[in-house]
PDB file of C-alpha atoms in Angstrom:
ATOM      1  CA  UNK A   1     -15.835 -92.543 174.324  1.00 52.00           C
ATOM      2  CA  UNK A   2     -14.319 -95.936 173.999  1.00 53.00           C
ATOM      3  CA  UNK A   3     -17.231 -97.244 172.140  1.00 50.00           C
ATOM      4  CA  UNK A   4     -16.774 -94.435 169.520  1.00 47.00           C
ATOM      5  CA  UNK A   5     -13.152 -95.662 169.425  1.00 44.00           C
ATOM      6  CA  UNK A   6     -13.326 -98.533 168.487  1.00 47.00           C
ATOM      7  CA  UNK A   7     -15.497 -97.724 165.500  1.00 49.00           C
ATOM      8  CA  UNK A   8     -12.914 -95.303 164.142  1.00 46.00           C
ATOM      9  CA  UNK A   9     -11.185 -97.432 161.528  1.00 50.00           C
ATOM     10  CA  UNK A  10      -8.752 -96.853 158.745  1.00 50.00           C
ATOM     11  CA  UNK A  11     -10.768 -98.410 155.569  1.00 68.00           C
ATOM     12  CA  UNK A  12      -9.810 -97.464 152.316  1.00 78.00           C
ATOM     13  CA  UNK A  13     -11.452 -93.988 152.508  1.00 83.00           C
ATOM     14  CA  UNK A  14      -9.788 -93.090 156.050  1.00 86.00           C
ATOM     15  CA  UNK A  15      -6.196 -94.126 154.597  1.00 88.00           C
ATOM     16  CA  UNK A  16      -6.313 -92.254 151.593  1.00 89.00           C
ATOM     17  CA  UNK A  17      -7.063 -88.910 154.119  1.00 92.00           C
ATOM     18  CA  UNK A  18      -4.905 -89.278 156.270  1.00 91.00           C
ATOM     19  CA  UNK A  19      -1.968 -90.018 153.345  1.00 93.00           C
ATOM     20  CA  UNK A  20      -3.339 -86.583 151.971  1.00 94.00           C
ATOM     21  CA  UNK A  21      -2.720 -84.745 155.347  1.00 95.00           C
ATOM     22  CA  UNK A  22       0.597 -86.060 155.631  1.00 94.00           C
ATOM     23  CA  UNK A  23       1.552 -85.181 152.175  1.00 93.00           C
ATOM     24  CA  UNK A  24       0.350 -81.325 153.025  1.00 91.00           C
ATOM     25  CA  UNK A  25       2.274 -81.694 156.219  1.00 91.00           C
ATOM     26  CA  UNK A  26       5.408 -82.351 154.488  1.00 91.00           C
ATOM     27  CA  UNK A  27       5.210 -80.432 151.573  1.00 86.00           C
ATOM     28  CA  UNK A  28       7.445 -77.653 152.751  1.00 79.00           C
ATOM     29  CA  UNK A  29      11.043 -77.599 151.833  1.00 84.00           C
ATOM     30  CA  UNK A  30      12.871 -80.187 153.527  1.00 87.00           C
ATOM     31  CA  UNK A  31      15.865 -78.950 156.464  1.00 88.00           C
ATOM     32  CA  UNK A  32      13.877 -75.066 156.570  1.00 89.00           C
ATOM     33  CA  UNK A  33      12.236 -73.783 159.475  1.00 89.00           C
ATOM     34  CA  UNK A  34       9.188 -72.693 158.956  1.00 87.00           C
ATOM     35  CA  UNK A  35       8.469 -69.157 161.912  1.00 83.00           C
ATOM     36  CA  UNK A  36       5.966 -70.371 163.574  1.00 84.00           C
ATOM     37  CA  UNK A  37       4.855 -68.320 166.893  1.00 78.00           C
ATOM     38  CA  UNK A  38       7.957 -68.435 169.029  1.00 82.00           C
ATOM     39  CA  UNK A  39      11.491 -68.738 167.623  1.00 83.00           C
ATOM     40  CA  UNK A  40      12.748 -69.431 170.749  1.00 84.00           C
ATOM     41  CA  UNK A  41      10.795 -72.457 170.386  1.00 88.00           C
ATOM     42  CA  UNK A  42      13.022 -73.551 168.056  1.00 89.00           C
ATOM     43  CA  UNK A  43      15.971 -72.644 169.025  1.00 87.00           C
ATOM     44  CA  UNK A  44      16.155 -73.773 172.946  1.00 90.00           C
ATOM     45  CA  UNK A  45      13.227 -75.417 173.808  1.00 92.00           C
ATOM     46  CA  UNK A  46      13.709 -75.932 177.479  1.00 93.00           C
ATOM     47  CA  UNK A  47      15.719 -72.916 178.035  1.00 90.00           C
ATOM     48  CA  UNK A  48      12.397 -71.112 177.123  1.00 89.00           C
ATOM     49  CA  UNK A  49       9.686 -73.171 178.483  1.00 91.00           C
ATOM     50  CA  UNK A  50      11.933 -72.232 181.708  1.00 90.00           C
ATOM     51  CA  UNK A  51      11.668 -68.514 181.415  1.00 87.00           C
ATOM     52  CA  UNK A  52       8.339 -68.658 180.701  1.00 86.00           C
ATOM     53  CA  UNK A  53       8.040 -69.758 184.614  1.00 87.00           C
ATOM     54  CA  UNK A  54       9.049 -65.662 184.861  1.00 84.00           C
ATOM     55  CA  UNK A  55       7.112 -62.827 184.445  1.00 82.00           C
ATOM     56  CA  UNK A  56      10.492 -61.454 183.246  1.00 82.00           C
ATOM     57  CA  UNK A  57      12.665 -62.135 180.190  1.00 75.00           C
ATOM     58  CA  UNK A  58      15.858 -60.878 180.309  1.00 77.00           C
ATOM     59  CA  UNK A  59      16.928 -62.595 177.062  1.00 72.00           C
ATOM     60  CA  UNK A  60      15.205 -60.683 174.846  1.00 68.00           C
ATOM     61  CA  UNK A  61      16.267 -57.413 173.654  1.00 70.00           C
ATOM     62  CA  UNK A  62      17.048 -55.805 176.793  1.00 75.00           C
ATOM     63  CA  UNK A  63      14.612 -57.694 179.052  1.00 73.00           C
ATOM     64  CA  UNK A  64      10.815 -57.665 178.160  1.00 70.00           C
ATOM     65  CA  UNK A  65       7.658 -58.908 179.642  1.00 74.00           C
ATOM     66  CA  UNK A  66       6.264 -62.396 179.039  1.00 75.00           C
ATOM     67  CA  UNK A  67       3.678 -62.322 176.252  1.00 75.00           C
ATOM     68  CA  UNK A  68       1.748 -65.601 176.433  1.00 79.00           C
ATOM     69  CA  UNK A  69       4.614 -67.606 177.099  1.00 82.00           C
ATOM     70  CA  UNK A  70       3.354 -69.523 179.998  1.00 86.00           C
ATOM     71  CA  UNK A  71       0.618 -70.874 177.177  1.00 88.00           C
ATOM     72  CA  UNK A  72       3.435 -72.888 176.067  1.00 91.00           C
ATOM     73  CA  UNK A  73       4.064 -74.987 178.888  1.00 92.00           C
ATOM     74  CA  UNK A  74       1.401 -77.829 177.735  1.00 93.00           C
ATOM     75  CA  UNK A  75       1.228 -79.101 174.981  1.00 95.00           C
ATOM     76  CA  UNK A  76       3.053 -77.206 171.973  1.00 94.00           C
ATOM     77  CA  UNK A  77       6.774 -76.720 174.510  1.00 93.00           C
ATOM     78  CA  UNK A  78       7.295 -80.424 176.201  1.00 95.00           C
ATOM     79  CA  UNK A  79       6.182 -81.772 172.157  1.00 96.00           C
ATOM     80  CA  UNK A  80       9.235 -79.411 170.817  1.00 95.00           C
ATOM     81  CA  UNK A  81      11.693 -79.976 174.096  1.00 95.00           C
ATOM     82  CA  UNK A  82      10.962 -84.023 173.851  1.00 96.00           C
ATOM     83  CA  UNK A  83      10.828 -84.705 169.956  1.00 96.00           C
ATOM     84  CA  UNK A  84      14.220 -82.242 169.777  1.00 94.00           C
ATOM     85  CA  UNK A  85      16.130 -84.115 171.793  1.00 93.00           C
ATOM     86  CA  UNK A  86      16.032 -86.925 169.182  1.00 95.00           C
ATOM     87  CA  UNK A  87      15.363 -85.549 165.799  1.00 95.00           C
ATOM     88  CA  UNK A  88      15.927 -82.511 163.852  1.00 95.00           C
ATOM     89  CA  UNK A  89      14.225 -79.360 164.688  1.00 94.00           C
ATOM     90  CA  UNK A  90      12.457 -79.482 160.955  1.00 94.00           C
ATOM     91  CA  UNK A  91      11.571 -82.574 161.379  1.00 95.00           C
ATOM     92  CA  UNK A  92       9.643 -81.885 164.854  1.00 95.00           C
ATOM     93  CA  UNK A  93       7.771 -78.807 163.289  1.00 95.00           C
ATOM     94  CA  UNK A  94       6.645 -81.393 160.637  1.00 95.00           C
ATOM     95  CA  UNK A  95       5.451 -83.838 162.726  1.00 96.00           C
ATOM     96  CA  UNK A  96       3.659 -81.163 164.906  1.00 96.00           C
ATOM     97  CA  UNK A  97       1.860 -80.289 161.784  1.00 96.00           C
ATOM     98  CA  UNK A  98       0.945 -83.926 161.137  1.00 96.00           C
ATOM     99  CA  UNK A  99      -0.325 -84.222 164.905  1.00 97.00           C
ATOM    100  CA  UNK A 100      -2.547 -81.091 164.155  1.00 97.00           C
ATOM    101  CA  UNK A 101      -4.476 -82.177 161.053  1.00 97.00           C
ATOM    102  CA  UNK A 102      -4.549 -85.903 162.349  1.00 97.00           C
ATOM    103  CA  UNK A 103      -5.818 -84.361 165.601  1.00 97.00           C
ATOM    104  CA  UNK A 104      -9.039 -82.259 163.982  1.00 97.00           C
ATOM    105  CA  UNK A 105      -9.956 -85.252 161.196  1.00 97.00           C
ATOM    106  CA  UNK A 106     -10.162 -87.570 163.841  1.00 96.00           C
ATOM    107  CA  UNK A 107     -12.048 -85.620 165.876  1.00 97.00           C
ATOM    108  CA  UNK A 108     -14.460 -84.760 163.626  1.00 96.00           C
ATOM    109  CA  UNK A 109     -14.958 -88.768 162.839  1.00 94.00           C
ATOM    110  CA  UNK A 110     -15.759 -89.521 166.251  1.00 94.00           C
ATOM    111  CA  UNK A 111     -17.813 -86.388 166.623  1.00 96.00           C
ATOM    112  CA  UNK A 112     -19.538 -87.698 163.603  1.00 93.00           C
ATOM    113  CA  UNK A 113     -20.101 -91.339 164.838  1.00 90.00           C
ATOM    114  CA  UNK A 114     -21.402 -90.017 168.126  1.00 92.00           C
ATOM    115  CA  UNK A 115     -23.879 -88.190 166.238  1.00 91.00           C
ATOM    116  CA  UNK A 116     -25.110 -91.434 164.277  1.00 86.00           C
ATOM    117  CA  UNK A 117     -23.511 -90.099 161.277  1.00 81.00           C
ATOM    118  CA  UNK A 118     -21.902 -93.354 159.554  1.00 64.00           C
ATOM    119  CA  UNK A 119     -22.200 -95.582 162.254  1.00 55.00           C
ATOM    120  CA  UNK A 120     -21.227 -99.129 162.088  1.00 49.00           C
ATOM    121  CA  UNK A 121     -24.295-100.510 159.950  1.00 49.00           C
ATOM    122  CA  UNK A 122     -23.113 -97.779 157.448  1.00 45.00           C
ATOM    123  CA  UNK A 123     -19.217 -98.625 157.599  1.00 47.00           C
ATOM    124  CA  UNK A 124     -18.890 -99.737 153.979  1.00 49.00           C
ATOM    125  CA  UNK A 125     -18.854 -98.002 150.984  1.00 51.00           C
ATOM    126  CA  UNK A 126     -22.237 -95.901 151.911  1.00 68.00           C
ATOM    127  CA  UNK A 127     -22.769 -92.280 150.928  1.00 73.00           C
ATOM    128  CA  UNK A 128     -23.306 -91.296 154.205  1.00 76.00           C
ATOM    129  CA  UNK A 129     -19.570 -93.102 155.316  1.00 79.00           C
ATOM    130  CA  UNK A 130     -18.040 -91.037 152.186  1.00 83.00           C
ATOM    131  CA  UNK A 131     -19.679 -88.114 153.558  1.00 86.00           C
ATOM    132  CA  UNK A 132     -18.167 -88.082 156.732  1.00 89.00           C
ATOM    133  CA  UNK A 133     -14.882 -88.784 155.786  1.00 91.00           C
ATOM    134  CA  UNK A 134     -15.162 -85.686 153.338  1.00 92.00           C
ATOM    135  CA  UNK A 135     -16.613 -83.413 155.768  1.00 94.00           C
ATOM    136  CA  UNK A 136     -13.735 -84.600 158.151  1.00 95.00           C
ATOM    137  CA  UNK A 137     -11.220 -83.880 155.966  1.00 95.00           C
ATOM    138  CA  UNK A 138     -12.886 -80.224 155.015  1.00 96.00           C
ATOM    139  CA  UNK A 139     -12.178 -79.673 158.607  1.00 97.00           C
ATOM    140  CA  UNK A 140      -8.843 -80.888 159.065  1.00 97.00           C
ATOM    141  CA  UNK A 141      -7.977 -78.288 156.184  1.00 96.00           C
ATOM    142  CA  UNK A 142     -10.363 -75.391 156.484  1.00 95.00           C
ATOM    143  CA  UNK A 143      -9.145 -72.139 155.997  1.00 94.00           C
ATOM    144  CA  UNK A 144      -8.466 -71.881 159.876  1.00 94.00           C
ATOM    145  CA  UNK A 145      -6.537 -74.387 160.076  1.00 95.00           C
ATOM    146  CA  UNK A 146      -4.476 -74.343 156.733  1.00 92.00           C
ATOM    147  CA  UNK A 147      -3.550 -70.429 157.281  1.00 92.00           C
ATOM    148  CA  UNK A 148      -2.287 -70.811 160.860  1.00 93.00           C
ATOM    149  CA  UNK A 149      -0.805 -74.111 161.194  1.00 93.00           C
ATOM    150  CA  UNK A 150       2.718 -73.242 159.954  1.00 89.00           C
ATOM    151  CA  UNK A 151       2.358 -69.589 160.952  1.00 89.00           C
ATOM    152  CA  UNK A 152       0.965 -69.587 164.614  1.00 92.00           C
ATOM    153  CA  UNK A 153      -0.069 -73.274 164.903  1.00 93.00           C
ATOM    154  CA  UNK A 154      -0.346 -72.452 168.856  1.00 92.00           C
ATOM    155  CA  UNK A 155      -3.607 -71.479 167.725  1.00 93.00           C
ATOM    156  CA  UNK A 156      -4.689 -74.522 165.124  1.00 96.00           C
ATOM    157  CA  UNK A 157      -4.449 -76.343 168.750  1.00 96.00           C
ATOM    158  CA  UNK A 158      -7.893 -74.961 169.690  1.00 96.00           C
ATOM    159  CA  UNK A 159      -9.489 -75.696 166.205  1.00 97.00           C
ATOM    160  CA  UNK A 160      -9.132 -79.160 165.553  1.00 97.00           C
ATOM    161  CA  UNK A 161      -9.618 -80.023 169.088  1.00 98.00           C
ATOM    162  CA  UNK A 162     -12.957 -78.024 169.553  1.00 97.00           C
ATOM    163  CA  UNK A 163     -14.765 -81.724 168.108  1.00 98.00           C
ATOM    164  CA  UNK A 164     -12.857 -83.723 171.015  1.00 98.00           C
ATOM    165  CA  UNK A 165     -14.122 -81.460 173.492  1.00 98.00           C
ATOM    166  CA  UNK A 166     -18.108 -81.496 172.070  1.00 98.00           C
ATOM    167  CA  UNK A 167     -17.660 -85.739 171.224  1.00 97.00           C
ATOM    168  CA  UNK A 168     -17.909 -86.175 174.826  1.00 97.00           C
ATOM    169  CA  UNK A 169     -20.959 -84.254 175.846  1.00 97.00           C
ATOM    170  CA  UNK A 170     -22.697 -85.942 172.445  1.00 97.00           C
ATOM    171  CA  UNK A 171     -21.601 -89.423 173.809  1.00 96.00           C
ATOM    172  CA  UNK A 172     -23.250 -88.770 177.437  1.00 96.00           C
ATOM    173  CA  UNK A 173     -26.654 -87.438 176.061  1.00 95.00           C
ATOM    174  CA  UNK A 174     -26.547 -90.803 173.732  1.00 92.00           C
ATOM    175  CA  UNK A 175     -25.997 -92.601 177.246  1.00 93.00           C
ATOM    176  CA  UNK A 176     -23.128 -94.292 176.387  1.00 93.00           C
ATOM    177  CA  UNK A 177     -20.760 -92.303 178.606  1.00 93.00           C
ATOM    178  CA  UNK A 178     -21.392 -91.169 182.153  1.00 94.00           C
ATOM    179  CA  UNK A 179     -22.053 -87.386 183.064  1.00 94.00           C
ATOM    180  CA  UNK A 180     -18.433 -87.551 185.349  1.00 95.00           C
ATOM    181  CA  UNK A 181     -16.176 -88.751 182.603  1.00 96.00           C
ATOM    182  CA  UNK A 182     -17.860 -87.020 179.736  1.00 96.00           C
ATOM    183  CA  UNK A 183     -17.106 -83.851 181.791  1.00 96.00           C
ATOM    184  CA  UNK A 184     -13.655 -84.931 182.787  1.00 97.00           C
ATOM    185  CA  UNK A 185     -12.999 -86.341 178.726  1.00 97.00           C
ATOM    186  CA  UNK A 186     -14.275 -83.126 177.683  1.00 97.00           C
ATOM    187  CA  UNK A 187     -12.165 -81.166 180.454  1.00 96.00           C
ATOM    188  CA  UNK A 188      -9.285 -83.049 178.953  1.00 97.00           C
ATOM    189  CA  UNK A 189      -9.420 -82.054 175.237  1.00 97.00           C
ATOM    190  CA  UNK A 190      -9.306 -78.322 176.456  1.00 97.00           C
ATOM    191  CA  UNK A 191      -6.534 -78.190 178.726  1.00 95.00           C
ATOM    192  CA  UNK A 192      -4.596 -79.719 175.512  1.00 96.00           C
ATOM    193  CA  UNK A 193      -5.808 -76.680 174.153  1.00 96.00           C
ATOM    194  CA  UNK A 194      -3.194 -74.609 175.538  1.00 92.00           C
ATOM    195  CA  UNK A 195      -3.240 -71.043 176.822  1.00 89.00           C
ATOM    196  CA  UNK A 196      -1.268 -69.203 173.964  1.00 91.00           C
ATOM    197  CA  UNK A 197      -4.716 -67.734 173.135  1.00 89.00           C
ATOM    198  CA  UNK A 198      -7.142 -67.494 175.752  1.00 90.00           C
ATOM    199  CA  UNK A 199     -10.198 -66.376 173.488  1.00 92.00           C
ATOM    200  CA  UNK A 200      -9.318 -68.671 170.656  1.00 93.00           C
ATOM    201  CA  UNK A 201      -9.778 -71.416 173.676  1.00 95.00           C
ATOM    202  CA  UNK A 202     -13.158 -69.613 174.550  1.00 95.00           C
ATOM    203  CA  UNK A 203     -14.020 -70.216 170.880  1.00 95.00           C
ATOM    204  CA  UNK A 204     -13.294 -74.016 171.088  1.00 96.00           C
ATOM    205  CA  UNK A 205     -15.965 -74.083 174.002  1.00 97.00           C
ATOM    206  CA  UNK A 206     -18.719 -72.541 171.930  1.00 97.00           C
ATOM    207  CA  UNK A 207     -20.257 -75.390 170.138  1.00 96.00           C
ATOM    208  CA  UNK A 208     -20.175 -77.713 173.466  1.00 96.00           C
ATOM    209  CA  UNK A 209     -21.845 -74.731 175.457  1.00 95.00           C
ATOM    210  CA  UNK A 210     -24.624 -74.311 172.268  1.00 96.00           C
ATOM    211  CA  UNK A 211     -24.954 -77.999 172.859  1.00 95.00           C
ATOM    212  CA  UNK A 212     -25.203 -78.416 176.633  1.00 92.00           C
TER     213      UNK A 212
END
């Protein structure tokens, strides 16, 4: 895995990608919300990563059930509790979104390079390097991800990390990572996952299973 990072770069082709996911990231109106999953997110962050320690809310309406709240504890909840304490909330939502489509185009270009595609003989201006950065930015903005990640991004989370938890696996059958830590790099990428949405999670794990 650390052989596969160090070959992602930021040439010309990577900048101009990632500029283009930060301009879709911040395209919404500036100071506005945008209701995404939990409000309560947004409004207290700790107050509600701490009654989703309970089985009961009584904050809500006249006292409720958890739904899923517990899925909030890692990652999406400490991001929101930390980030709020020293910006505004609008401005944490946007970065969220940033991390998100950052997360699944880098993924995909390391998933690539462990695969051989554009490797580091084809670095330069190759077809098969323009390629990959095109088919990594298809992913970092396929339908998936563009439709949910300012509506229920607790479930982008499992989509553009699905490549980080297959890149792994693809490094230890190329031999350049050992069985242990491809398991535990791999293990890694899908606790990040969350567990908002326990069969979107199950979805992530799909192409790793296909390819174990």
């Amino acid at each position: 895995m650390r052989a596969a990072f160090r070959r992602v770069r930021l040439p010309g082709l990577d900048l101009a990608a990632v500029i283009l996911l930060f301009a879709l990231a911040l395209s919404g109106q500036p100071g506005e919300i945008a209701p995404d999953t939990k409000l309560d997110l947004y409004v207290d962050p700790w107050g509600f990563l701490n009654r989703a320690l309970h089985l009961w809310d009584p904050q809500v309406s006249w006292g409720l059930l958890q739904n899923q709240g517990y899925g909030y504890l890692f990652p999406m909840g400490p991001f929101f509790g930390v980030t709020s304490s020293i910006l505004p909330m609008w401005v944490c939502q946007r970065l969220w979104w940033i991390l998100l489509l950052l997360t699944g185009y880098l993924g995909m270009r390391v998933l690539l390079r462990a695969m051989g595609v554009a490797s580091e003989r084809t670095l330069g201006p190759s077809w098969e390097a323009r390629v990959a950065v095109l088919a990594s930015l298809a992913y970092a903005v396929c339908p998936r991800v563009v439709s949910t990640v300012g509506t229920i991004s607790s479930e982008t989370l499992p989509v553009v990390l699905a490549p980080w938890i297959l890149a792994p696996l693809v490094l230890a059958d190329r031999g350049i990572l050992g069985p242990r830590r491809a398991a535990a790099l791999s293990g890694l990428a899908t606790l990040c996952c969350g567990g908002v949405n326990a069969a979107a999670v199950v979805y992530a794990l799909i192409p790793a299973g296909i390819w174990i």
